[in-house]
């Protein structure tokens, strides 16, 4: 049985099936404002229809998508460029931040 996700607002740790993943929600919010907000919005609900809503998306999905863009396993000229300078820690923090937000994608959680 999966363990519950335990999260604090800052310097958080996620515990999922015995794995501990350190993530910092405030660092994610700061990086989101710096890198992601112009297209996806600071709250993850993009103001433009051609950019996806990522607020409330599953953390593991966001993390995998960002890592795939960074490695070239998933291709999009803009996203490949945006993720090139992100560290693994940045990706974890961004995924944790955006997954913590309310959004269209988690309305029935």
PDB file of C-alpha atoms in Angstrom:
ATOM      1  CA  UNK A   1       0.000   0.000   0.000  1.00  0.00           C
ATOM      2  CA  UNK A   2       1.349   3.412  -0.891  1.00  0.00           C
ATOM      3  CA  UNK A   3       2.232   5.708   1.946  1.00  0.00           C
ATOM      4  CA  UNK A   4       0.632   9.108   2.207  1.00  0.00           C
ATOM      5  CA  UNK A   5       2.435  12.086   0.823  1.00  0.00           C
ATOM      6  CA  UNK A   6       3.733  14.302   3.571  1.00  0.00           C
ATOM      7  CA  UNK A   7       4.612  17.828   2.573  1.00  0.00           C
ATOM      8  CA  UNK A   8       5.549  20.998   4.397  1.00  0.00           C
ATOM      9  CA  UNK A   9       5.399  24.383   2.701  1.00  0.00           C
ATOM     10  CA  UNK A  10       9.156  24.918   2.639  1.00  0.00           C
ATOM     11  CA  UNK A  11      12.067  22.521   2.597  1.00  0.00           C
ATOM     12  CA  UNK A  12       9.582  19.719   2.080  1.00  0.00           C
ATOM     13  CA  UNK A  13      10.245  16.016   1.841  1.00  0.00           C
ATOM     14  CA  UNK A  14       8.003  13.621  -0.027  1.00  0.00           C
ATOM     15  CA  UNK A  15       7.677  10.065   1.176  1.00  0.00           C
ATOM     16  CA  UNK A  16       6.290   7.760  -1.472  1.00  0.00           C
ATOM     17  CA  UNK A  17       6.508   3.997  -1.117  1.00  0.00           C
ATOM     18  CA  UNK A  18       9.528   4.297   1.158  1.00  0.00           C
ATOM     19  CA  UNK A  19      11.429   6.700  -1.128  1.00  0.00           C
ATOM     20  CA  UNK A  20      12.399  10.119   0.178  1.00  0.00           C
ATOM     21  CA  UNK A  21      12.674  12.930  -2.343  1.00  0.00           C
ATOM     22  CA  UNK A  22      13.799  16.314  -1.069  1.00  0.00           C
ATOM     23  CA  UNK A  23      11.960  19.202  -2.660  1.00  0.00           C
ATOM     24  CA  UNK A  24      11.693  22.876  -1.819  1.00  0.00           C
ATOM     25  CA  UNK A  25       8.367  24.421  -2.744  1.00  0.00           C
ATOM     26  CA  UNK A  26       9.608  28.005  -2.309  1.00  0.00           C
ATOM     27  CA  UNK A  27      12.602  27.348  -4.574  1.00  0.00           C
ATOM     28  CA  UNK A  28      10.175  25.852  -7.101  1.00  0.00           C
ATOM     29  CA  UNK A  29       7.960  28.929  -6.922  1.00  0.00           C
ATOM     30  CA  UNK A  30      10.957  31.210  -7.410  1.00  0.00           C
ATOM     31  CA  UNK A  31      12.248  29.206 -10.393  1.00  0.00           C
ATOM     32  CA  UNK A  32       8.717  29.087 -11.855  1.00  0.00           C
ATOM     33  CA  UNK A  33       8.515  32.884 -11.730  1.00  0.00           C
ATOM     34  CA  UNK A  34      11.917  33.123 -13.396  1.00  0.00           C
ATOM     35  CA  UNK A  35      11.549  30.461 -16.112  1.00  0.00           C
ATOM     36  CA  UNK A  36       8.010  29.124 -16.556  1.00  0.00           C
ATOM     37  CA  UNK A  37       5.444  31.786 -15.676  1.00  0.00           C
ATOM     38  CA  UNK A  38       5.583  33.741 -18.933  1.00  0.00           C
ATOM     39  CA  UNK A  39       4.044  30.779 -20.791  1.00  0.00           C
ATOM     40  CA  UNK A  40       2.422  28.566 -18.135  1.00  0.00           C
ATOM     41  CA  UNK A  41       1.465  31.249 -15.605  1.00  0.00           C
ATOM     42  CA  UNK A  42       2.777  31.495 -12.043  1.00  0.00           C
ATOM     43  CA  UNK A  43      -0.226  29.464 -10.877  1.00  0.00           C
ATOM     44  CA  UNK A  44       0.190  26.880 -13.659  1.00  0.00           C
ATOM     45  CA  UNK A  45      -2.962  27.989 -15.465  1.00  0.00           C
ATOM     46  CA  UNK A  46      -1.652  29.367 -18.714  1.00  0.00           C
ATOM     47  CA  UNK A  47      -3.172  32.624 -19.926  1.00  0.00           C
ATOM     48  CA  UNK A  48      -2.741  31.467 -23.549  1.00  0.00           C
ATOM     49  CA  UNK A  49      -4.560  28.502 -25.092  1.00  0.00           C
ATOM     50  CA  UNK A  50      -1.455  27.216 -26.892  1.00  0.00           C
ATOM     51  CA  UNK A  51       0.416  26.514 -23.611  1.00  0.00           C
ATOM     52  CA  UNK A  52      -0.737  23.675 -21.367  1.00  0.00           C
ATOM     53  CA  UNK A  53      -2.139  24.097 -17.880  1.00  0.00           C
ATOM     54  CA  UNK A  54       0.312  22.475 -15.478  1.00  0.00           C
ATOM     55  CA  UNK A  55      -1.042  23.615 -12.105  1.00  0.00           C
ATOM     56  CA  UNK A  56      -2.228  20.551 -10.218  1.00  0.00           C
ATOM     57  CA  UNK A  57      -0.563  18.116 -12.631  1.00  0.00           C
ATOM     58  CA  UNK A  58       0.967  15.027 -11.013  1.00  0.00           C
ATOM     59  CA  UNK A  59       4.472  15.641  -9.663  1.00  0.00           C
ATOM     60  CA  UNK A  60       5.954  12.520 -11.213  1.00  0.00           C
ATOM     61  CA  UNK A  61       4.539  13.394 -14.633  1.00  0.00           C
ATOM     62  CA  UNK A  62       5.940  16.936 -14.507  1.00  0.00           C
ATOM     63  CA  UNK A  63       9.326  15.698 -13.368  1.00  0.00           C
ATOM     64  CA  UNK A  64       9.505  13.064 -16.122  1.00  0.00           C
ATOM     65  CA  UNK A  65       8.362  15.493 -18.818  1.00  0.00           C
ATOM     66  CA  UNK A  66      10.962  18.095 -17.796  1.00  0.00           C
ATOM     67  CA  UNK A  67      13.743  15.495 -17.661  1.00  0.00           C
ATOM     68  CA  UNK A  68      12.695  14.149 -21.061  1.00  0.00           C
ATOM     69  CA  UNK A  69      12.782  17.649 -22.577  1.00  0.00           C
ATOM     70  CA  UNK A  70      16.201  18.239 -21.024  1.00  0.00           C
ATOM     71  CA  UNK A  71      17.633  14.964 -22.366  1.00  0.00           C
ATOM     72  CA  UNK A  72      16.058  15.358 -25.807  1.00  0.00           C
ATOM     73  CA  UNK A  73      13.871  12.290 -25.309  1.00  0.00           C
ATOM     74  CA  UNK A  74      10.907  14.571 -25.833  1.00  0.00           C
ATOM     75  CA  UNK A  75      11.266  17.318 -28.408  1.00  0.00           C
ATOM     76  CA  UNK A  76       9.914  20.811 -28.520  1.00  0.00           C
ATOM     77  CA  UNK A  77      12.292  23.607 -29.524  1.00  0.00           C
ATOM     78  CA  UNK A  78      11.088  25.965 -26.788  1.00  0.00           C
ATOM     79  CA  UNK A  79      10.911  23.411 -23.967  1.00  0.00           C
ATOM     80  CA  UNK A  80      14.249  21.806 -24.897  1.00  0.00           C
ATOM     81  CA  UNK A  81      15.841  25.233 -24.627  1.00  0.00           C
ATOM     82  CA  UNK A  82      14.032  26.160 -21.404  1.00  0.00           C
ATOM     83  CA  UNK A  83      15.038  22.957 -19.620  1.00  0.00           C
ATOM     84  CA  UNK A  84      18.672  22.923 -20.789  1.00  0.00           C
ATOM     85  CA  UNK A  85      19.863  25.062 -17.866  1.00  0.00           C
ATOM     86  CA  UNK A  86      17.695  23.386 -15.203  1.00  0.00           C
ATOM     87  CA  UNK A  87      19.409  21.181 -12.636  1.00  0.00           C
ATOM     88  CA  UNK A  88      17.785  17.985 -11.348  1.00  0.00           C
ATOM     89  CA  UNK A  89      17.064  19.893  -8.135  1.00  0.00           C
ATOM     90  CA  UNK A  90      15.352  22.675 -10.130  1.00  0.00           C
ATOM     91  CA  UNK A  91      13.208  20.084 -11.901  1.00  0.00           C
ATOM     92  CA  UNK A  92      12.201  18.402  -8.622  1.00  0.00           C
ATOM     93  CA  UNK A  93      11.355  21.762  -7.059  1.00  0.00           C
ATOM     94  CA  UNK A  94       9.336  22.919 -10.081  1.00  0.00           C
ATOM     95  CA  UNK A  95       7.412  19.647 -10.234  1.00  0.00           C
ATOM     96  CA  UNK A  96       6.678  19.801  -6.513  1.00  0.00           C
ATOM     97  CA  UNK A  97       5.584  23.447  -6.702  1.00  0.00           C
ATOM     98  CA  UNK A  98       3.263  23.097  -9.708  1.00  0.00           C
ATOM     99  CA  UNK A  99       1.782  19.816  -8.414  1.00  0.00           C
ATOM    100  CA  UNK A 100       0.905  21.516  -5.121  1.00  0.00           C
ATOM    101  CA  UNK A 101      -1.258  24.144  -6.810  1.00  0.00           C
ATOM    102  CA  UNK A 102      -4.983  23.949  -7.374  1.00  0.00           C
ATOM    103  CA  UNK A 103      -5.828  23.619 -11.014  1.00  0.00           C
ATOM    104  CA  UNK A 104      -8.104  22.087 -13.561  1.00  0.00           C
ATOM    105  CA  UNK A 105      -6.088  18.885 -13.445  1.00  0.00           C
ATOM    106  CA  UNK A 106      -6.640  18.013  -9.767  1.00  0.00           C
ATOM    107  CA  UNK A 107     -10.245  19.026  -9.241  1.00  0.00           C
ATOM    108  CA  UNK A 108     -11.250  15.529  -8.142  1.00  0.00           C
ATOM    109  CA  UNK A 109      -8.293  14.743  -5.880  1.00  0.00           C
TER     110      UNK A 109
END
